[in-house]
Amino acid sequence: MTTNESGRPSRRGPYAKSTERRNAILAAAHAVFAAHGYRGGSLQDVADHVGMSQTSLLHYFPSKSDLLLAVLNWRDSITGDGTTPPDPGETLVDAVIRQARFNEEIPGVIELYTVLCAESVTDGHPGREFFTERFERLRRSYARRFTQLANEGRLRDGVEPETAAASLIALWDGIQTQWLLSPESVDMAGCLRGYLELVISPNSTTHHPN
């Protein structure tokens, strides 16, 4: 129930109810795919999680692949896709550490990403294009940031911006997997900081490009 301009209670319209139900389905699919992967998690699992029939679920998402892509985009809307402009005055190191720690605090987002990214390399996986394009955007985004550092004399000798960008992404994905398996033993943010401090000259006040 909501309140109209006269102060009287009014029922929410069908659009609000539809949006609420759609978000509930996305949250359920997020949990199911994070726990079982796309291959192992069924539409019926998602429908059961929400408490609705599979037929009703298909009214919102016509196919399992449609639901998968919606979940992946929803996940990025929560965490960002890695190309969001930095906060004013924020260094590259600070931005990466902030994002890593933020992700740790949101239940399921690292699990979902790690499971579905690994699955996406298999034949016919509907998430393959999503992850391929996502990695391309990330490499371009971080390469631009490392290039600015190089232009400012803040990258160590011999470090190529494109290689540093790809290596940062590879480390981040790999350390997330180790953290999922042994969260008490792996300092994800610390490992990322250590890598960046190896390639960025010390005592710099590095900032992201706009």
CSV table of N, CA and C in Angstrom, one decimal, residues 13-179:
chain,number,residue,atom,x,y,z
A,13,GLY,N,0.3,0.3,-8.3
A,13,GLY,CA,-0.1,-0.1,-9.7
A,13,GLY,C,0.6,-1.4,-10.1
A,14,PRO,N,0.1,-1.9,-11.2
A,14,PRO,CA,0.6,-3.2,-11.7
A,14,PRO,C,2.1,-3.0,-12.1
A,15,TYR,N,2.5,-1.8,-12.5
A,15,TYR,CA,3.9,-1.7,-12.9
A,15,TYR,C,4.9,-1.9,-11.7
A,16,ALA,N,4.5,-1.3,-10.6
A,16,ALA,CA,5.3,-1.4,-9.4
A,16,ALA,C,5.3,-2.8,-8.9
A,17,LYS,N,4.2,-3.5,-9.0
A,17,LYS,CA,4.2,-4.9,-8.6
A,17,LYS,C,5.0,-5.8,-9.5
A,18,SER,N,5.0,-5.5,-10.8
A,18,SER,CA,5.8,-6.2,-11.8
A,18,SER,C,7.2,-6.0,-11.6
A,19,THR,N,7.6,-4.8,-11.3
A,19,THR,CA,9.0,-4.5,-11.0
A,19,THR,C,9.5,-5.2,-9.8
A,20,GLU,N,8.7,-5.2,-8.7
A,20,GLU,CA,9.0,-5.9,-7.5
A,20,GLU,C,9.2,-7.4,-7.7
A,21,ARG,N,8.3,-8.0,-8.5
A,21,ARG,CA,8.4,-9.4,-8.8
A,21,ARG,C,9.6,-9.7,-9.6
A,22,ARG,N,9.9,-8.8,-10.6
A,22,ARG,CA,11.1,-9.1,-11.5
A,22,ARG,C,12.3,-9.0,-10.6
A,23,ASN,N,12.4,-8.1,-9.7
A,23,ASN,CA,13.6,-8.0,-8.9
A,23,ASN,C,13.7,-9.2,-7.9
A,24,ALA,N,12.6,-9.7,-7.5
A,24,ALA,CA,12.6,-10.9,-6.7
A,24,ALA,C,13.2,-12.1,-7.4
A,25,ILE,N,12.8,-12.2,-8.7
A,25,ILE,CA,13.3,-13.3,-9.6
A,25,ILE,C,14.8,-13.1,-9.8
A,26,LEU,N,15.2,-11.9,-10.0
A,26,LEU,CA,16.7,-11.7,-10.2
A,26,LEU,C,17.5,-12.1,-9.0
A,27,ALA,N,17.0,-11.7,-7.8
A,27,ALA,CA,17.7,-12.0,-6.6
A,27,ALA,C,17.7,-13.5,-6.4
A,28,ALA,N,16.6,-14.2,-6.7
A,28,ALA,CA,16.6,-15.7,-6.6
A,28,ALA,C,17.5,-16.3,-7.6
A,29,ALA,N,17.5,-15.9,-8.8
A,29,ALA,CA,18.4,-16.4,-9.8
A,29,ALA,C,19.9,-16.1,-9.5
A,30,HIS,N,20.1,-15.0,-8.9
A,30,HIS,CA,21.5,-14.7,-8.4
A,30,HIS,C,22.0,-15.7,-7.4
A,31,ALA,N,21.1,-16.0,-6.5
A,31,ALA,CA,21.5,-17.0,-5.5
A,31,ALA,C,21.6,-18.4,-6.1
A,32,VAL,N,20.7,-18.8,-6.9
A,32,VAL,CA,20.8,-20.1,-7.5
A,32,VAL,C,22.0,-20.3,-8.4
A,33,PHE,N,22.3,-19.3,-9.3
A,33,PHE,CA,23.4,-19.4,-10.2
A,33,PHE,C,24.7,-19.3,-9.5
A,34,ALA,N,24.8,-18.5,-8.4
A,34,ALA,CA,26.0,-18.4,-7.6
A,34,ALA,C,26.3,-19.8,-6.9
A,35,ALA,N,25.3,-20.5,-6.5
A,35,ALA,CA,25.5,-21.7,-5.8
A,35,ALA,C,25.7,-22.9,-6.7
A,36,HIS,N,25.0,-22.9,-7.9
A,36,HIS,CA,25.0,-24.1,-8.7
A,36,HIS,C,25.5,-23.9,-10.2
A,37,GLY,N,25.8,-22.6,-10.5
A,37,GLY,CA,26.2,-22.3,-11.9
A,37,GLY,C,24.9,-22.2,-12.8
A,38,TYR,N,25.2,-21.8,-14.0
A,38,TYR,CA,24.1,-21.8,-15.0
A,38,TYR,C,23.7,-23.2,-15.4
A,39,ARG,N,24.6,-24.0,-15.6
A,39,ARG,CA,24.3,-25.4,-16.0
A,39,ARG,C,23.5,-26.2,-14.9
A,40,GLY,N,24.0,-26.0,-13.7
A,40,GLY,CA,23.4,-26.8,-12.6
A,40,GLY,C,22.1,-26.2,-12.0
A,41,GLY,N,22.0,-24.9,-12.2
A,41,GLY,CA,20.8,-24.2,-11.6
A,41,GLY,C,19.7,-24.2,-12.6
A,42,SER,N,18.5,-24.6,-12.3
A,42,SER,CA,17.4,-24.7,-13.2
A,42,SER,C,16.4,-23.6,-13.0
A,43,LEU,N,15.6,-23.4,-14.0
A,43,LEU,CA,14.5,-22.4,-13.9
A,43,LEU,C,13.5,-22.8,-12.8
A,44,GLN,N,13.3,-24.1,-12.6
A,44,GLN,CA,12.4,-24.5,-11.5
A,44,GLN,C,13.0,-24.2,-10.2
A,45,ASP,N,14.4,-24.3,-10.0
A,45,ASP,CA,15.0,-23.9,-8.8
A,45,ASP,C,14.7,-22.4,-8.5
A,46,VAL,N,14.9,-21.6,-9.5
A,46,VAL,CA,14.6,-20.2,-9.3
A,46,VAL,C,13.2,-19.9,-9.0
A,47,ALA,N,12.2,-20.6,-9.7
A,47,ALA,CA,10.8,-20.4,-9.4
A,47,ALA,C,10.5,-20.8,-8.0
A,48,ASP,N,11.0,-21.9,-7.6
A,48,ASP,CA,10.8,-22.4,-6.2
A,48,ASP,C,11.3,-21.4,-5.2
A,49,HIS,N,12.5,-20.8,-5.5
A,49,HIS,CA,13.1,-19.9,-4.6
A,49,HIS,C,12.2,-18.7,-4.4
A,50,VAL,N,11.5,-18.2,-5.4
A,50,VAL,CA,10.6,-17.1,-5.4
A,50,VAL,C,9.2,-17.4,-4.8
A,51,GLY,N,8.9,-18.7,-5.0
A,51,GLY,CA,7.5,-19.1,-4.7
A,51,GLY,C,6.5,-18.9,-5.7
A,52,MET,N,6.9,-19.2,-7.0
A,52,MET,CA,6.0,-19.0,-8.1
A,52,MET,C,6.1,-20.2,-9.1
A,53,SER,N,5.3,-20.3,-10.0
A,53,SER,CA,5.4,-21.4,-11.0
A,53,SER,C,6.4,-21.0,-12.1
A,54,GLN,N,7.0,-22.0,-12.7
A,54,GLN,CA,7.9,-21.8,-13.8
A,54,GLN,C,7.3,-21.0,-15.0
A,55,THR,N,6.0,-21.3,-15.2
A,55,THR,CA,5.2,-20.6,-16.3
A,55,THR,C,5.1,-19.1,-16.0
A,56,SER,N,4.9,-18.8,-14.7
A,56,SER,CA,4.8,-17.4,-14.3
A,56,SER,C,6.2,-16.7,-14.5
A,57,LEU,N,7.2,-17.4,-14.1
A,57,LEU,CA,8.6,-16.9,-14.2
A,57,LEU,C,8.9,-16.5,-15.7
A,58,LEU,N,8.5,-17.4,-16.6
A,58,LEU,CA,8.8,-17.2,-18.0
A,58,LEU,C,8.0,-16.0,-18.6
A,59,HIS,N,7.0,-15.6,-17.9
A,59,HIS,CA,6.3,-14.3,-18.3
A,59,HIS,C,7.2,-13.1,-18.2
A,60,TYR,N,8.2,-13.2,-17.2
A,60,TYR,CA,9.1,-12.1,-17.0
A,60,TYR,C,10.4,-12.3,-17.7
A,61,PHE,N,10.8,-13.5,-17.9
A,61,PHE,CA,12.1,-13.8,-18.6
A,61,PHE,C,11.8,-15.0,-19.5
A,62,PRO,N,11.7,-14.8,-20.8
A,62,PRO,CA,11.2,-15.8,-21.7
A,62,PRO,C,12.1,-17.1,-21.8
A,63,SER,N,13.3,-17.0,-21.4
A,63,SER,CA,14.2,-18.1,-21.5
A,63,SER,C,15.2,-18.1,-20.4
A,64,LYS,N,15.9,-19.2,-20.1
A,64,LYS,CA,16.9,-19.3,-19.1
A,64,LYS,C,18.1,-18.4,-19.5
A,65,SER,N,18.4,-18.3,-20.7
A,65,SER,CA,19.5,-17.5,-21.1
A,65,SER,C,19.2,-16.0,-21.0
A,66,ASP,N,17.9,-15.6,-21.2
A,66,ASP,CA,17.5,-14.2,-20.9
A,66,ASP,C,17.7,-13.9,-19.4
A,67,LEU,N,17.3,-14.8,-18.6
A,67,LEU,CA,17.5,-14.6,-17.2
A,67,LEU,C,18.9,-14.5,-16.8
A,68,LEU,N,19.8,-15.3,-17.3
A,68,LEU,CA,21.2,-15.3,-17.0
A,68,LEU,C,21.8,-13.9,-17.3
A,69,LEU,N,21.5,-13.4,-18.5
A,69,LEU,CA,22.1,-12.1,-18.9
A,69,LEU,C,21.5,-11.0,-18.1
A,70,ALA,N,20.2,-11.1,-17.7
A,70,ALA,CA,19.6,-10.1,-16.8
A,70,ALA,C,20.3,-10.1,-15.4
A,71,VAL,N,20.6,-11.3,-14.9
A,71,VAL,CA,21.3,-11.4,-13.7
A,71,VAL,C,22.7,-10.8,-13.7
A,72,LEU,N,23.4,-11.1,-14.8
A,72,LEU,CA,24.8,-10.6,-14.9
A,72,LEU,C,24.8,-9.0,-15.0
A,73,ASN,N,23.8,-8.5,-15.7
A,73,ASN,CA,23.8,-7.0,-15.8
A,73,ASN,C,23.3,-6.4,-14.5
A,74,TRP,N,22.4,-7.2,-13.8
A,74,TRP,CA,22.0,-6.7,-12.4
A,74,TRP,C,23.1,-6.7,-11.5
A,75,ARG,N,23.9,-7.8,-11.5
A,75,ARG,CA,25.1,-7.9,-10.7
A,75,ARG,C,26.0,-6.7,-10.9
A,76,ASP,N,26.3,-6.3,-12.2
A,76,ASP,CA,27.1,-5.2,-12.5
A,76,ASP,C,26.5,-3.9,-12.0
A,77,SER,N,25.2,-3.8,-12.0
A,77,SER,CA,24.6,-2.6,-11.5
A,77,SER,C,24.8,-2.4,-10.0
A,78,ILE,N,25.1,-3.5,-9.3
A,78,ILE,CA,25.3,-3.4,-7.9
A,78,ILE,C,26.8,-3.1,-7.6
A,79,THR,N,27.7,-3.8,-8.3
A,79,THR,CA,29.1,-3.6,-8.0
A,79,THR,C,29.8,-2.7,-9.0
A,80,GLY,N,29.2,-2.4,-10.1
A,80,GLY,CA,29.9,-1.6,-11.1
A,80,GLY,C,30.6,-2.6,-12.1
A,81,ASP,N,30.8,-2.1,-13.3
A,81,ASP,CA,31.4,-3.0,-14.3
A,81,ASP,C,32.9,-2.8,-14.5
A,82,GLY,N,33.5,-2.0,-13.5
A,82,GLY,CA,35.0,-1.8,-13.6
A,82,GLY,C,35.4,-0.6,-14.4
A,83,THR,N,34.4,0.1,-15.0
A,83,THR,CA,34.8,1.2,-15.9
A,83,THR,C,34.1,2.5,-15.3
A,84,THR,N,33.6,2.5,-14.1
A,84,THR,CA,33.0,3.6,-13.5
A,84,THR,C,34.1,4.7,-13.2
A,85,PRO,N,33.8,6.0,-13.5
A,85,PRO,CA,34.8,7.0,-13.2
A,85,PRO,C,35.2,7.0,-11.7
A,86,PRO,N,36.4,7.2,-11.4
A,86,PRO,CA,36.8,7.2,-10.0
A,86,PRO,C,36.3,8.4,-9.2
A,87,ASP,N,36.3,8.3,-7.9
A,87,ASP,CA,35.9,9.4,-7.1
A,87,ASP,C,37.0,10.5,-7.2
A,88,PRO,N,36.6,11.7,-7.1
A,88,PRO,CA,37.6,12.8,-7.2
A,88,PRO,C,38.7,12.6,-6.2
A,89,GLY,N,39.9,12.8,-6.7
A,89,GLY,CA,41.1,12.7,-5.8
A,89,GLY,C,41.5,11.3,-5.5
A,90,GLU,N,40.8,10.2,-6.0
A,90,GLU,CA,41.1,8.9,-5.6
A,90,GLU,C,42.2,8.3,-6.5
A,91,THR,N,43.2,7.6,-5.9
A,91,THR,CA,44.3,7.0,-6.6
A,91,THR,C,43.8,5.7,-7.2
A,92,LEU,N,44.5,5.2,-8.2
A,92,LEU,CA,44.2,3.9,-8.8
A,92,LEU,C,44.3,2.8,-7.7
A,93,VAL,N,45.3,2.8,-6.8
A,93,VAL,CA,45.4,1.8,-5.8
A,93,VAL,C,44.1,1.9,-4.9
A,94,ASP,N,43.8,3.1,-4.5
A,94,ASP,CA,42.7,3.2,-3.5
A,94,ASP,C,41.4,2.8,-4.2
A,95,ALA,N,41.2,3.1,-5.5
A,95,ALA,CA,39.9,2.7,-6.1
A,95,ALA,C,39.8,1.2,-6.2
A,96,VAL,N,40.9,0.5,-6.6
A,96,VAL,CA,40.9,-1.0,-6.7
A,96,VAL,C,40.6,-1.6,-5.3
A,97,ILE,N,41.3,-1.1,-4.3
A,97,ILE,CA,41.1,-1.7,-2.9
A,97,ILE,C,39.7,-1.4,-2.4
A,98,ARG,N,39.2,-0.2,-2.7
A,98,ARG,CA,37.8,0.1,-2.3
A,98,ARG,C,36.8,-0.9,-3.0
A,99,GLN,N,37.0,-1.1,-4.3
A,99,GLN,CA,36.1,-2.0,-5.0
A,99,GLN,C,36.2,-3.4,-4.5
A,100,ALA,N,37.4,-3.9,-4.2
A,100,ALA,CA,37.6,-5.3,-3.8
A,100,ALA,C,36.9,-5.5,-2.4
A,101,ARG,N,37.1,-4.5,-1.5
A,101,ARG,CA,36.5,-4.7,-0.2
A,101,ARG,C,34.9,-4.5,-0.3
A,102,PHE,N,34.5,-3.7,-1.1
A,102,PHE,CA,33.0,-3.6,-1.3
A,102,PHE,C,32.4,-4.9,-1.8
A,103,ASN,N,33.1,-5.5,-2.8
A,103,ASN,CA,32.6,-6.8,-3.3
A,103,ASN,C,32.5,-7.9,-2.2
A,104,GLU,N,33.5,-7.9,-1.3
A,104,GLU,CA,33.6,-8.9,-0.3
A,104,GLU,C,32.3,-8.8,0.7
A,105,GLU,N,31.8,-7.6,0.8
A,105,GLU,CA,30.7,-7.3,1.7
A,105,GLU,C,29.3,-7.6,1.2
A,106,ILE,N,29.2,-7.8,-0.2
A,106,ILE,CA,27.9,-8.0,-0.8
A,106,ILE,C,27.8,-9.5,-1.0
A,107,PRO,N,26.9,-10.2,-0.3
A,107,PRO,CA,26.7,-11.7,-0.4
A,107,PRO,C,26.5,-12.1,-1.8
A,108,GLY,N,27.3,-13.1,-2.3
A,108,GLY,CA,27.0,-13.7,-3.5
A,108,GLY,C,27.6,-13.1,-4.8
A,109,VAL,N,28.0,-11.9,-4.7
A,109,VAL,CA,28.4,-11.3,-6.0
A,109,VAL,C,29.8,-11.8,-6.5
A,110,ILE,N,30.7,-12.2,-5.6
A,110,ILE,CA,31.9,-12.8,-6.1
A,110,ILE,C,31.7,-14.2,-6.5
A,111,GLU,N,30.9,-14.9,-5.8
A,111,GLU,CA,30.6,-16.3,-6.1
A,111,GLU,C,29.9,-16.4,-7.5
A,112,LEU,N,28.9,-15.5,-7.7
A,112,LEU,CA,28.2,-15.5,-9.0
A,112,LEU,C,29.2,-15.2,-10.2
A,113,TYR,N,30.0,-14.2,-10.0
A,113,TYR,CA,30.9,-13.8,-11.1
A,113,TYR,C,31.9,-14.9,-11.3
A,114,THR,N,32.5,-15.5,-10.3
A,114,THR,CA,33.5,-16.5,-10.5
A,114,THR,C,33.0,-17.7,-11.1
A,115,VAL,N,31.8,-18.2,-10.7
A,115,VAL,CA,31.2,-19.4,-11.2
A,115,VAL,C,30.8,-19.2,-12.7
A,116,LEU,N,30.2,-18.1,-13.0
A,116,LEU,CA,29.6,-17.9,-14.3
A,116,LEU,C,30.7,-17.6,-15.3
A,117,CYS,N,31.7,-16.8,-14.9
A,117,CYS,CA,32.9,-16.5,-15.7
A,117,CYS,C,33.6,-17.8,-16.2
A,118,ALA,N,33.8,-18.7,-15.2
A,118,ALA,CA,34.5,-19.9,-15.5
A,118,ALA,C,33.6,-20.8,-16.5
A,119,GLU,N,32.3,-20.8,-16.3
A,119,GLU,CA,31.4,-21.6,-17.1
A,119,GLU,C,31.4,-21.0,-18.5
A,120,SER,N,31.6,-19.7,-18.7
A,120,SER,CA,31.4,-19.0,-20.0
A,120,SER,C,32.3,-19.5,-21.1
A,121,VAL,N,33.4,-20.1,-20.7
A,121,VAL,CA,34.4,-20.6,-21.7
A,121,VAL,C,33.9,-21.9,-22.3
A,122,THR,N,32.9,-22.5,-21.8
A,122,THR,CA,32.4,-23.8,-22.3
A,122,THR,C,31.6,-23.6,-23.6
A,123,ASP,N,31.5,-24.6,-24.4
A,123,ASP,CA,30.8,-24.5,-25.7
A,123,ASP,C,29.3,-24.1,-25.5
A,124,GLY,N,28.9,-23.1,-26.3
A,124,GLY,CA,27.5,-22.7,-26.3
A,124,GLY,C,27.0,-22.0,-25.1
A,125,HIS,N,27.8,-21.6,-24.2
A,125,HIS,CA,27.4,-20.9,-23.0
A,125,HIS,C,26.8,-19.5,-23.4
A,126,PRO,N,25.6,-19.1,-22.9
A,126,PRO,CA,25.0,-17.8,-23.3
A,126,PRO,C,25.7,-16.6,-22.7
A,127,GLY,N,26.6,-16.8,-21.7
A,127,GLY,CA,27.3,-15.7,-21.1
A,127,GLY,C,28.7,-15.4,-21.7
A,128,ARG,N,29.1,-16.2,-22.7
A,128,ARG,CA,30.4,-16.0,-23.3
A,128,ARG,C,30.6,-14.6,-23.9
A,129,GLU,N,29.7,-14.1,-24.7
A,129,GLU,CA,29.8,-12.8,-25.3
A,129,GLU,C,29.9,-11.7,-24.2
A,130,PHE,N,29.0,-11.9,-23.2
A,130,PHE,CA,29.0,-10.9,-22.1
A,130,PHE,C,30.4,-10.8,-21.4
A,131,PHE,N,31.0,-11.9,-21.1
A,131,PHE,CA,32.3,-11.9,-20.4
A,131,PHE,C,33.4,-11.4,-21.4
A,132,THR,N,33.3,-11.8,-22.6
A,132,THR,CA,34.3,-11.4,-23.6
A,132,THR,C,34.4,-9.9,-23.7
A,133,GLU,N,33.2,-9.3,-23.9
A,133,GLU,CA,33.1,-7.9,-24.0
A,133,GLU,C,33.5,-7.2,-22.7
A,134,ARG,N,33.1,-7.8,-21.6
A,134,ARG,CA,33.4,-7.2,-20.3
A,134,ARG,C,34.9,-7.1,-20.1
A,135,PHE,N,35.7,-8.2,-20.4
A,135,PHE,CA,37.1,-8.2,-20.3
A,135,PHE,C,37.8,-7.2,-21.2
A,136,GLU,N,37.2,-7.0,-22.4
A,136,GLU,CA,37.7,-6.0,-23.4
A,136,GLU,C,37.6,-4.6,-22.8
A,137,ARG,N,36.4,-4.3,-22.2
A,137,ARG,CA,36.2,-3.0,-21.6
A,137,ARG,C,37.2,-2.8,-20.5
A,138,LEU,N,37.3,-3.8,-19.6
A,138,LEU,CA,38.2,-3.7,-18.5
A,138,LEU,C,39.7,-3.4,-18.9
A,139,ARG,N,40.1,-4.2,-19.9
A,139,ARG,CA,41.5,-4.0,-20.4
A,139,ARG,C,41.7,-2.6,-20.9
A,140,ARG,N,40.8,-2.1,-21.7
A,140,ARG,CA,40.9,-0.8,-22.3
A,140,ARG,C,40.9,0.3,-21.1
A,141,SER,N,40.0,0.1,-20.2
A,141,SER,CA,39.9,1.1,-19.1
A,141,SER,C,41.1,1.1,-18.3
A,142,TYR,N,41.6,0.0,-17.8
A,142,TYR,CA,42.8,0.0,-17.0
A,142,TYR,C,44.1,0.4,-17.8
A,143,ALA,N,44.1,0.0,-19.1
A,143,ALA,CA,45.2,0.4,-19.9
A,143,ALA,C,45.3,1.9,-20.0
A,144,ARG,N,44.2,2.6,-20.1
A,144,ARG,CA,44.2,4.1,-20.2
A,144,ARG,C,44.7,4.6,-18.9
A,145,ARG,N,44.3,4.0,-17.8
A,145,ARG,CA,44.8,4.5,-16.5
A,145,ARG,C,46.3,4.3,-16.3
A,146,PHE,N,46.8,3.2,-16.7
A,146,PHE,CA,48.2,2.9,-16.6
A,146,PHE,C,49.0,3.8,-17.6
A,147,THR,N,48.4,4.0,-18.8
A,147,THR,CA,49.1,4.9,-19.7
A,147,THR,C,49.3,6.3,-19.2
A,148,GLN,N,48.3,6.8,-18.5
A,148,GLN,CA,48.4,8.1,-17.9
A,148,GLN,C,49.5,8.1,-16.8
A,149,LEU,N,49.6,7.0,-16.0
A,149,LEU,CA,50.6,6.9,-15.1
A,149,LEU,C,52.0,6.9,-15.8
A,150,ALA,N,52.1,6.2,-16.9
A,150,ALA,CA,53.4,6.1,-17.6
A,150,ALA,C,53.7,7.5,-18.1
A,151,ASN,N,52.8,8.3,-18.6
A,151,ASN,CA,53.0,9.6,-19.1
A,151,ASN,C,53.5,10.5,-18.0
A,152,GLU,N,53.1,10.3,-16.8
A,152,GLU,CA,53.5,11.1,-15.6
A,152,GLU,C,54.7,10.6,-15.0
A,153,GLY,N,55.4,9.5,-15.6
A,153,GLY,CA,56.6,8.9,-15.0
A,153,GLY,C,56.3,8.1,-13.8
A,154,ARG,N,55.2,7.6,-13.6
A,154,ARG,CA,54.8,6.9,-12.4
A,154,ARG,C,54.7,5.4,-12.5
A,155,LEU,N,55.0,4.9,-13.7
A,155,LEU,CA,55.1,3.4,-13.8
A,155,LEU,C,56.6,3.0,-13.8
A,156,ARG,N,56.9,1.9,-13.2
A,156,ARG,CA,58.3,1.5,-13.1
A,156,ARG,C,58.8,1.1,-14.5
A,157,ASP,N,60.1,1.2,-14.7
A,157,ASP,CA,60.7,0.9,-16.0
A,157,ASP,C,60.3,-0.4,-16.5
A,158,GLY,N,60.0,-0.6,-17.8
A,158,GLY,CA,59.7,-1.8,-18.4
A,158,GLY,C,58.3,-2.3,-18.3
A,159,VAL,N,57.5,-1.6,-17.5
A,159,VAL,CA,56.0,-1.9,-17.4
A,159,VAL,C,55.2,-1.4,-18.5
A,160,GLU,N,54.6,-2.2,-19.3
A,160,GLU,CA,53.7,-1.8,-20.4
A,160,GLU,C,52.3,-1.7,-19.9
A,161,PRO,N,51.6,-0.6,-20.2
A,161,PRO,CA,50.3,-0.3,-19.7
A,161,PRO,C,49.3,-1.5,-20.0
A,162,GLU,N,49.3,-1.9,-21.3
A,162,GLU,CA,48.4,-3.0,-21.7
A,162,GLU,C,48.7,-4.3,-20.9
A,163,THR,N,49.9,-4.6,-20.7
A,163,THR,CA,50.3,-5.8,-19.9
A,163,THR,C,49.9,-5.7,-18.5
A,164,ALA,N,50.1,-4.5,-17.9
A,164,ALA,CA,49.8,-4.2,-16.5
A,164,ALA,C,48.3,-4.3,-16.3
A,165,ALA,N,47.5,-3.9,-17.3
A,165,ALA,CA,46.0,-3.9,-17.2
A,165,ALA,C,45.5,-5.3,-17.2
A,166,ALA,N,46.0,-6.1,-18.2
A,166,ALA,CA,45.6,-7.5,-18.3
A,166,ALA,C,46.0,-8.3,-17.0
A,167,SER,N,47.2,-8.0,-16.5
A,167,SER,CA,47.7,-8.7,-15.3
A,167,SER,C,46.9,-8.4,-14.1
A,168,LEU,N,46.5,-7.1,-14.0
A,168,LEU,CA,45.7,-6.7,-12.8
A,168,LEU,C,44.3,-7.5,-12.8
A,169,ILE,N,43.7,-7.6,-14.0
A,169,ILE,CA,42.5,-8.3,-14.1
A,169,ILE,C,42.6,-9.8,-13.8
A,170,ALA,N,43.7,-10.4,-14.3
A,170,ALA,CA,44.0,-11.8,-14.1
A,170,ALA,C,44.2,-12.0,-12.6
A,171,LEU,N,45.0,-11.2,-12.0
A,171,LEU,CA,45.2,-11.3,-10.5
A,171,LEU,C,43.9,-11.2,-9.7
A,172,TRP,N,43.1,-10.2,-10.1
A,172,TRP,CA,41.9,-10.0,-9.4
A,172,TRP,C,41.0,-11.2,-9.4
A,173,ASP,N,40.8,-11.7,-10.7
A,173,ASP,CA,40.0,-12.9,-10.8
A,173,ASP,C,40.5,-14.1,-10.1
A,174,GLY,N,41.8,-14.3,-10.2
A,174,GLY,CA,42.4,-15.5,-9.5
A,174,GLY,C,42.4,-15.4,-8.0
A,175,ILE,N,42.7,-14.2,-7.5
A,175,ILE,CA,42.7,-14.1,-6.0
A,175,ILE,C,41.3,-14.2,-5.5
A,176,GLN,N,40.3,-13.8,-6.3
A,176,GLN,CA,38.9,-14.0,-5.8
A,176,GLN,C,38.6,-15.5,-5.6
A,177,THR,N,39.0,-16.3,-6.6
A,177,THR,CA,38.8,-17.7,-6.5
A,177,THR,C,39.5,-18.3,-5.2
A,178,GLN,N,40.7,-17.9,-4.9
A,178,GLN,CA,41.4,-18.4,-3.7
A,178,GLN,C,40.7,-17.9,-2.5
A,179,TRP,N,40.2,-16.6,-2.5
A,179,TRP,CA,39.5,-16.1,-1.4
A,179,TRP,C,38.2,-16.9,-1.1
